Short mmCIF file of C-alpha atoms and ligand atoms in Angstrom, two decimals:
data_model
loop_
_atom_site.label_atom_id
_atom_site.label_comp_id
_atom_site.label_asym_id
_atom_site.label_seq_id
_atom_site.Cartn_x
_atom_site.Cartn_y
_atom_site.Cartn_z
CA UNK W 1 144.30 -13.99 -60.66
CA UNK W 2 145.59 -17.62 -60.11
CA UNK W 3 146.45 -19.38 -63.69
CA UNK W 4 143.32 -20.76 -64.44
CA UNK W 5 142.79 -24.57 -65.64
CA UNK W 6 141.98 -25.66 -69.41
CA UNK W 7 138.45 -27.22 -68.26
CA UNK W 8 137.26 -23.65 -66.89
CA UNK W 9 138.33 -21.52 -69.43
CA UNK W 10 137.08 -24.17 -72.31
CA UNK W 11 133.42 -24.61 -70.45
CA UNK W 12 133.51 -20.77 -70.05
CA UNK W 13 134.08 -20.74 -73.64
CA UNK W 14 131.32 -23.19 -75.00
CA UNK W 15 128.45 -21.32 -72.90
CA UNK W 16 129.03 -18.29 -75.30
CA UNK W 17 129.96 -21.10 -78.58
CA UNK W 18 133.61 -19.34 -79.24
CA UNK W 19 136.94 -20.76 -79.50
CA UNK W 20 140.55 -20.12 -77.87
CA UNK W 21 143.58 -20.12 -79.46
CA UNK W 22 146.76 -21.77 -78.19
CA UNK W 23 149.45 -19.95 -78.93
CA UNK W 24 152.77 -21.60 -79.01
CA UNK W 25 156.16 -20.05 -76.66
CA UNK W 26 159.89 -20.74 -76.65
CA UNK W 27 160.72 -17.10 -75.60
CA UNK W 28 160.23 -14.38 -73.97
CA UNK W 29 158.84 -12.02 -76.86
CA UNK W 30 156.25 -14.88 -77.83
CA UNK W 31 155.12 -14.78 -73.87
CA UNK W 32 155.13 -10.80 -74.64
CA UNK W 33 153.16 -10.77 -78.11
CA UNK W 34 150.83 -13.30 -76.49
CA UNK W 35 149.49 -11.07 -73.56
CA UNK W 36 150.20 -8.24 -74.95
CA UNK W 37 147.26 -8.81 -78.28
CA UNK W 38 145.12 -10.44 -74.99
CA UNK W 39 145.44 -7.43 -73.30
CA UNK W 40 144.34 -5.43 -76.76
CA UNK W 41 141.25 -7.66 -77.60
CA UNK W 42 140.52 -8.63 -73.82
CA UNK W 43 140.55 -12.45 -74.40
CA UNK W 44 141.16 -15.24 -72.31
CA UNK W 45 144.26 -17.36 -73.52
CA UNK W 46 145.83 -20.66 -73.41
CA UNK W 47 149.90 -20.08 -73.64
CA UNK W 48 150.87 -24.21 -74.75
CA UNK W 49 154.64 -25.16 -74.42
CA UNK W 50 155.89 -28.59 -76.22
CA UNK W 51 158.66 -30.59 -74.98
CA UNK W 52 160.74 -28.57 -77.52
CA UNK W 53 160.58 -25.52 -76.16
CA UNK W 54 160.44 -26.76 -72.28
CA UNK W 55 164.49 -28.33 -73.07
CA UNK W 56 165.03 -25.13 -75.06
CA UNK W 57 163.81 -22.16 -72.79
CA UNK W 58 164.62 -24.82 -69.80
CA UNK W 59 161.58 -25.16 -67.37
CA UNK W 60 161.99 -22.38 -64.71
CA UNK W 61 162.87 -19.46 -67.09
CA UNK W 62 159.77 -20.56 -69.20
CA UNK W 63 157.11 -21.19 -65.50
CA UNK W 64 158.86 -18.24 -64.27
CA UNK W 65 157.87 -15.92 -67.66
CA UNK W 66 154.93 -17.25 -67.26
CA UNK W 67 154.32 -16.14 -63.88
CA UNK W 68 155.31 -12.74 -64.61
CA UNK W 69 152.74 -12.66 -67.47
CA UNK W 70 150.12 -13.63 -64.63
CA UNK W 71 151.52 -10.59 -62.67
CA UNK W 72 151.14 -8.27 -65.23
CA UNK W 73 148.07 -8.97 -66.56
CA UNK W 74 145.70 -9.79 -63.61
CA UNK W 75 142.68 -9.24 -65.43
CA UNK W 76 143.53 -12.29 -68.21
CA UNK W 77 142.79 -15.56 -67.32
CA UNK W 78 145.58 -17.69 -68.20
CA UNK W 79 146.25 -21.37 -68.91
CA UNK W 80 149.19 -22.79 -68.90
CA UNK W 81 149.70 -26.03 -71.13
CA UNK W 82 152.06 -28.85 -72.12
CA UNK W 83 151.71 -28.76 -75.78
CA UNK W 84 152.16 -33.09 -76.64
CA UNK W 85 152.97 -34.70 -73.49
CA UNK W 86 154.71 -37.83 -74.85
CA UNK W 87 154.80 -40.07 -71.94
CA UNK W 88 152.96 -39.89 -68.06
CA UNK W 89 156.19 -39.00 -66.74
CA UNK W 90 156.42 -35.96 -68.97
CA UNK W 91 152.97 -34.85 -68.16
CA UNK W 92 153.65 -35.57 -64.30
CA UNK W 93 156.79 -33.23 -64.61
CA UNK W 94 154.50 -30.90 -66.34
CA UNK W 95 152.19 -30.85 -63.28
CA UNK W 96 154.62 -30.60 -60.71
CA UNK W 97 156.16 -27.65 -62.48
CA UNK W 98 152.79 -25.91 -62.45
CA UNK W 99 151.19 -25.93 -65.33
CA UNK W 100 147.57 -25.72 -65.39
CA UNK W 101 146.91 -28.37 -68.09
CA UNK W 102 148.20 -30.94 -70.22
CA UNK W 103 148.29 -33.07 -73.04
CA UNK W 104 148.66 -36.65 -73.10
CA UNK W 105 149.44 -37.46 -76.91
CA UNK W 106 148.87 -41.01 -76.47
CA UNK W 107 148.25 -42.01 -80.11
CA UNK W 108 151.78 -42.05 -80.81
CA UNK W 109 154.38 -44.10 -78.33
CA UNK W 110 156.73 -41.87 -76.46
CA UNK W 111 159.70 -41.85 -79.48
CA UNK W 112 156.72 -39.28 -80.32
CA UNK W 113 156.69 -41.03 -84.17
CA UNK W 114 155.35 -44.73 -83.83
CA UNK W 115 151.50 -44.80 -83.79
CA UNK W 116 150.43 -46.61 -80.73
CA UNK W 117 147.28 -49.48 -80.42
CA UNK W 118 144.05 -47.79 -79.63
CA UNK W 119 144.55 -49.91 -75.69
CA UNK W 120 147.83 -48.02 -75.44
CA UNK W 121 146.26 -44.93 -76.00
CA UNK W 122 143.27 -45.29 -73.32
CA UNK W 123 145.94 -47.00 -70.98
CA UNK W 124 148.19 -44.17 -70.93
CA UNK W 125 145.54 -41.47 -71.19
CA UNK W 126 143.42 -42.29 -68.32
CA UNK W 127 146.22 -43.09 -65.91
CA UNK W 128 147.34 -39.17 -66.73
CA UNK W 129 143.61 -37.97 -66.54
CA UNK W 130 143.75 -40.05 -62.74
CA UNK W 131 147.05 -38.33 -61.87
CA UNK W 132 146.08 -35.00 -63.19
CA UNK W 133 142.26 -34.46 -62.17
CA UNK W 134 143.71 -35.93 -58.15
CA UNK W 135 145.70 -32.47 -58.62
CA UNK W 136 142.45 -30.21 -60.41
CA UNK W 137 144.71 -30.03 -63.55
CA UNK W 138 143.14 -30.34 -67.23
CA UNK W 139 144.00 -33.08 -69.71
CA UNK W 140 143.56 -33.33 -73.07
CA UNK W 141 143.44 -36.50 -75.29
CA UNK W 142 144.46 -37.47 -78.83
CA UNK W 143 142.43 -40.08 -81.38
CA UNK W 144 143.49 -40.80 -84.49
CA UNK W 145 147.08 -39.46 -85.77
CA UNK W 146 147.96 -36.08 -86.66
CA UNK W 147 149.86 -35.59 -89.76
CA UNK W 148 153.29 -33.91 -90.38
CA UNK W 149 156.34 -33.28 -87.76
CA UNK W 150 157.54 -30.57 -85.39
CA UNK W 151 159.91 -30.20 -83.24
CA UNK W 152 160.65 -33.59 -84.18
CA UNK W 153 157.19 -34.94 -82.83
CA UNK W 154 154.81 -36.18 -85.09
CA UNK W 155 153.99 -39.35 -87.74
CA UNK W 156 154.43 -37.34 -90.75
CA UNK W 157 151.79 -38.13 -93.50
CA UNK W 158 149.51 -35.75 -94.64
CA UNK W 159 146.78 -36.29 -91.97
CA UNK W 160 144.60 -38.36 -93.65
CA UNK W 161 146.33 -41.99 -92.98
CA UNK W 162 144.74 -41.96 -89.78
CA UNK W 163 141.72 -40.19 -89.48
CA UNK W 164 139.83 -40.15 -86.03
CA UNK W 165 137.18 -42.61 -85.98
CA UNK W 166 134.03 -41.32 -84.28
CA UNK W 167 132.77 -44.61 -82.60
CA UNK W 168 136.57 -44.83 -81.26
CA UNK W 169 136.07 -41.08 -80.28
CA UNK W 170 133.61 -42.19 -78.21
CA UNK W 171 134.81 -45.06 -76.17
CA UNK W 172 137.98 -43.09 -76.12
CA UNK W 173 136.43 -39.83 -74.36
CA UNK W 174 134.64 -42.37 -71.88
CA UNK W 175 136.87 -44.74 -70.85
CA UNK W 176 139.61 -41.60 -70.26
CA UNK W 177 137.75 -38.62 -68.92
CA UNK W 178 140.24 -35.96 -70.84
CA UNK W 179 138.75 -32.95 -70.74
CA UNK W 180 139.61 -31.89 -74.37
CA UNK W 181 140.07 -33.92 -77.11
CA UNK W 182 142.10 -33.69 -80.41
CA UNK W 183 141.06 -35.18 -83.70
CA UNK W 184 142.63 -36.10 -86.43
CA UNK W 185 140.68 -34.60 -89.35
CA UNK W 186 143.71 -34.07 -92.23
CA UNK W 187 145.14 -31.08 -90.72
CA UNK W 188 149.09 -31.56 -90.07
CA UNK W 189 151.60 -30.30 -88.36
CA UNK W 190 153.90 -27.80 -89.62
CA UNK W 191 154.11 -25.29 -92.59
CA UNK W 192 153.36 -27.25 -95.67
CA UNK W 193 149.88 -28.81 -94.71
CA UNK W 194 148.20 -28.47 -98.04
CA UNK W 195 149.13 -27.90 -101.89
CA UNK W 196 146.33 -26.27 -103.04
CA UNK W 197 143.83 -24.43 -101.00
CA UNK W 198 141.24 -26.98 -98.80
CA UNK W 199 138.26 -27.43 -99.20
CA UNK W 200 135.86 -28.83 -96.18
CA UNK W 201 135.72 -32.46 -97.94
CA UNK W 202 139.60 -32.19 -97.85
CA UNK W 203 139.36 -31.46 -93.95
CA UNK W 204 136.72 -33.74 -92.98
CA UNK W 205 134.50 -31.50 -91.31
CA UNK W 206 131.98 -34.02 -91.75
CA UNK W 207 133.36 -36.36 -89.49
CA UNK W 208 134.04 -33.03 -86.69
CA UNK W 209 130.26 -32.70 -86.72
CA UNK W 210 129.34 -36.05 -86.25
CA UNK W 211 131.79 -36.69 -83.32
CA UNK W 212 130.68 -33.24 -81.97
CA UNK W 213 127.18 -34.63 -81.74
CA UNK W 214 127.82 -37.76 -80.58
CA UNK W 215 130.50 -36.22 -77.87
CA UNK W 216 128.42 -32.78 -76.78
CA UNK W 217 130.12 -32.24 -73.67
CA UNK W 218 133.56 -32.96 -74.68
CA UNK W 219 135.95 -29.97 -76.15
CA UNK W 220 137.08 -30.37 -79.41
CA UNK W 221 140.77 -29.47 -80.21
CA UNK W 222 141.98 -28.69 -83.14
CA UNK W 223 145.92 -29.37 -84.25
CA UNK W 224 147.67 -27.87 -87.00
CA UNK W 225 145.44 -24.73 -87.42
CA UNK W 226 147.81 -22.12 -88.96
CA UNK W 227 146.28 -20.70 -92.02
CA UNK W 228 149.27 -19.87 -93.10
CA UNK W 229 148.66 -16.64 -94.70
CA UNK W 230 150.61 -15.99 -98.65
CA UNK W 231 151.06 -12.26 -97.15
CA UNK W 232 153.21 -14.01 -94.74
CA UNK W 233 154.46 -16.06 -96.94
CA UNK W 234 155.20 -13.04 -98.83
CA UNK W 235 157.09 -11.27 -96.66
CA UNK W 236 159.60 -13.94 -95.49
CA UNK W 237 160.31 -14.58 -99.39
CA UNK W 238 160.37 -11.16 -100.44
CA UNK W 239 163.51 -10.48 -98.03
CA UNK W 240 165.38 -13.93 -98.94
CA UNK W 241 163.53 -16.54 -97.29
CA UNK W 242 163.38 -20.12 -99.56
CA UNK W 243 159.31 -21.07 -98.70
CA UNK W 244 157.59 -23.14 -101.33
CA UNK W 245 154.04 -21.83 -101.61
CA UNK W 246 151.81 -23.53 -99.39
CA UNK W 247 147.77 -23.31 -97.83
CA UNK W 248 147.21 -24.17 -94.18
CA UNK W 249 143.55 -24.35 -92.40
CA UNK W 250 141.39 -21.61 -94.03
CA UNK W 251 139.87 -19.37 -91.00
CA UNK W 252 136.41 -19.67 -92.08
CA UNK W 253 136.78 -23.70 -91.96
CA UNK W 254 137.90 -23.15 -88.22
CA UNK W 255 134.94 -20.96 -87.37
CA UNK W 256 133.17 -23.82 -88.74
CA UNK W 257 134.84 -25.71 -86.60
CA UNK W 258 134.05 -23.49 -83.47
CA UNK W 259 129.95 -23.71 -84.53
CA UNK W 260 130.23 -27.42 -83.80
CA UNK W 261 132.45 -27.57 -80.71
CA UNK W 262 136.28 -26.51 -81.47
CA UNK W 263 137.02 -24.77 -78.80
CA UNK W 264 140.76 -24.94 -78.64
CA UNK W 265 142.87 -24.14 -82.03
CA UNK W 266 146.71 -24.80 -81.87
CA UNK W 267 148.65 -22.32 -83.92
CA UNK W 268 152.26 -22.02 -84.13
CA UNK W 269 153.56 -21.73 -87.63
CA UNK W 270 151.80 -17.85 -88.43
CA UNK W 271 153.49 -16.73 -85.73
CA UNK W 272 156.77 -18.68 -86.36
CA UNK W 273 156.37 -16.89 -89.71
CA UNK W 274 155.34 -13.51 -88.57
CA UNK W 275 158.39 -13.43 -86.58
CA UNK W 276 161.16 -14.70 -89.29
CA UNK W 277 159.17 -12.05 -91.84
CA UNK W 278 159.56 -8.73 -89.21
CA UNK W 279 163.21 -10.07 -88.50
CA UNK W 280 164.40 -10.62 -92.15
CA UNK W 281 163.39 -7.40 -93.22
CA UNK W 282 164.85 -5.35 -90.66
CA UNK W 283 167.90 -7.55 -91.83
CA UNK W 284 167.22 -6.76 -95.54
CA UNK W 285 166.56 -3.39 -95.16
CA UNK W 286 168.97 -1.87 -92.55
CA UNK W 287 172.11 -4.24 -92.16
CA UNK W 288 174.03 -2.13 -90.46
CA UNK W 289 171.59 -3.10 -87.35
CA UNK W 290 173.21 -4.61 -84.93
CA UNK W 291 171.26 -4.20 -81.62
CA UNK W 292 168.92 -7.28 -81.13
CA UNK W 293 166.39 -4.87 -79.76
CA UNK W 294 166.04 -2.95 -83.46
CA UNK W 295 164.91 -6.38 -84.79
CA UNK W 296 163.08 -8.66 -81.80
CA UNK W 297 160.78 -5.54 -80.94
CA UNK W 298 159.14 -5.51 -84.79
CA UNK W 299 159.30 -9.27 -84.32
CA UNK W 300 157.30 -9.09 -81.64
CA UNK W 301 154.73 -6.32 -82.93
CA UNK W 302 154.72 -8.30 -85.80
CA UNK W 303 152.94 -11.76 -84.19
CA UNK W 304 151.48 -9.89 -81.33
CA UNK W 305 149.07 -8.59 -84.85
CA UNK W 306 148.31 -12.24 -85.86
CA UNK W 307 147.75 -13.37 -82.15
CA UNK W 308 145.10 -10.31 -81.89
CA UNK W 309 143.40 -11.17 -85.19
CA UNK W 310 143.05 -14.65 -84.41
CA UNK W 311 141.51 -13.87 -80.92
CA UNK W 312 139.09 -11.82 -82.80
CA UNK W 313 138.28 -14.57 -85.77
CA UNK W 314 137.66 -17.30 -83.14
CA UNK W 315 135.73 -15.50 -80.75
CA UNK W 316 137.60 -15.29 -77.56
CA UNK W 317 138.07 -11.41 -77.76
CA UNK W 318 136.45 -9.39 -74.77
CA UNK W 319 135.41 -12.66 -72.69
CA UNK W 320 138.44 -11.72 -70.20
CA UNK W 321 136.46 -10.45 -67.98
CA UNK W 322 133.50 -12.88 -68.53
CA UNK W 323 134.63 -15.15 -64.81
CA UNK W 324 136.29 -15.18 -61.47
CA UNK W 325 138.83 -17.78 -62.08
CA UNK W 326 138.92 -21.43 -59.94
CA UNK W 327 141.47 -22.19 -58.26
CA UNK W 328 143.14 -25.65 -59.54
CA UNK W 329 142.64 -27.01 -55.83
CA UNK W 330 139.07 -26.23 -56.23
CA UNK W 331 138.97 -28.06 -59.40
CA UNK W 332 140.86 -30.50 -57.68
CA UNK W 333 137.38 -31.06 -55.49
CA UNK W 334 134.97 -30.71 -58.27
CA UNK W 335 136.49 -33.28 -60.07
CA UNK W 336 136.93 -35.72 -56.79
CA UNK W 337 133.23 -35.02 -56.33
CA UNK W 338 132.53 -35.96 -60.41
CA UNK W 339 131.07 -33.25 -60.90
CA UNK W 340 133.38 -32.41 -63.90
CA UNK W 341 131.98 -35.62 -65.46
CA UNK W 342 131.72 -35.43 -69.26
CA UNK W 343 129.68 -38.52 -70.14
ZN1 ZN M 1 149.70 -30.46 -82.20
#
């Protein structure tokens, strides 16, 4: 099975009304706990690199992983996406690399931390969606600004300075063509997204809906969306991690989410914490381990769980086998043809 594009596997998902999850990779034991819980629950998956972990992992050892994970797993379609494309030269190095999607993060200029002017945005945004769609790639969009950092990209805040607005939403979507687009609703990047546990009014759902209605055929994306779990939480603290308590998205507000047109949900930080949890207690526990093997493997185990239980709390579990995949040059046509249009 070729890697599949964004676009197919998102309009595969909105027929049935369930969401995907985009799992975050640096490594090879993320790549591993990804298709590995796919494998289990027979979902489709989005694996979503930043610019982070592309200098980090360094581009071929991170396409190349990602080929093999196409290898092994036939039978799971596969995207392949640039997690905040800061710039078009980022997302054209992206493409040309071979991934399968991309984001253009145009609402903040490429230092990745200064908002940019709503014309800046759509500017940068459609010239990607031009380059991209020529090549049957996927694009997705940003409105509005995110709040919090990572990987030293983001606006900080809490996520509420610059909520989307939905009639911008909508002259955004049409004068771009993304495929996908992210709103800013008060979810942030990062571990500490909320003192106290949210509420829907606290993550403007409200506003998700209305876009959603006024933007039908447009995917929704939503940023931020570890829950954060306290028995994660627990577990990093209980063995000598220093986390100050802390809510992220409630699941339940997601699958709210995914009822009115989510249908891609970032999540890094559970598995970020899954993995510093499994590793400081082998640490804690046995410490005359010295073998990175004895402490990687539970690492592993321990966010291929949370990948698998997300698949199943957004929907995406056993729709694997759902479609024959399209080949990006084929998109390439449908798209040159418009009959990708989203308007
Ligand atoms: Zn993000």
């Amino acid at each position: 099975m070729p890697l599949v594009s964004l676009r197919q596997l998102l309009d595969e998902a909105a027929k049935k009304n369930y969401g995907v999850g985009a799992f975050n990779v640096n490594d090879m034991e993320q790549i591993q706990a990804i298709m590995e819980a796919a494998d289990e629950t027979k979902s489709p998956v989005i694996i979503q690199a930043s610019r982070g972990a592309r200098s980090y992992a360094q581009d071929n050892y991170l396409y190349h992983l990602m080929l093999a994970a196409n290898e092994l797993y036939p039978h799971i379609p596969l995207v392949m996406h640039q997690d905040h494309g800061n710039s078009f030269e980022t997302c054209v190095s992206a493409i040309k690399l071979g991934f399968t999607s991309v984001m253009m993060d145009g609402s903040l200029k490429a230092d990745g931390k200064t908002p940019t002017s709503f014309e800046e945005n759509v500017d940068v945004t459609r010239r990607v969606v031009e380059y991209a769609h020529e090549r049957g790639v996927s694009v997705e969009g940003e409105i509005g600004v995110l709040g919090g950092i990572e990987d030293g990209h983001g606006a900080g805040g809490t996520g509420l300075e610059h909520v989307t607005d939905p009639d911008q939403a909508v002259e955004f979507a049409e004068r771009t063509g993304v495929d996908a687009l992210a709103l800013a609703i008060g979810t942030s990047h990062g571990a500490y997204k909320f003192s106290k546990k949210p509420d829907g009014s606290v993550l403007k759902m409200d506003l998700l809906i209305e876009i959603h209605k006024r933007l039908p055929h447009t995917h929704l994306v939503m940023h931020g969306s570890s829950s954060v779990p306290k028995e994660l939480q627990d577990i990093v603290n209980q063995y000598g991690g220093k986390l100050k308590e802390t809510w992220g998205v409630p699941v339940e507000e997601i699958q709210l989410g995914i009822k009115n047109g989510v249908r891609k949900i970032n999540v890094d930080t559970d598995n970020r914490l899954a993995i510093t949890g499994a590793i400081r207690k082998v640490f804690a526990e046995t410490p005359e381990k010295f073998d990175p093997r004895d402490y990687l493997k539970p690492a592993r185990e321990a966010m291929k769980k949370v990948v698998a239980e997300r698949m199943v709390q957004f929907g995406q579990a056993g729709h694997a086998g759902d479609y024959q995949p399209i080949p990006i040059s084929e998109m390439a046509k449908k798209y040159a043809v418009g009959e990708l249009v989203t308007k």
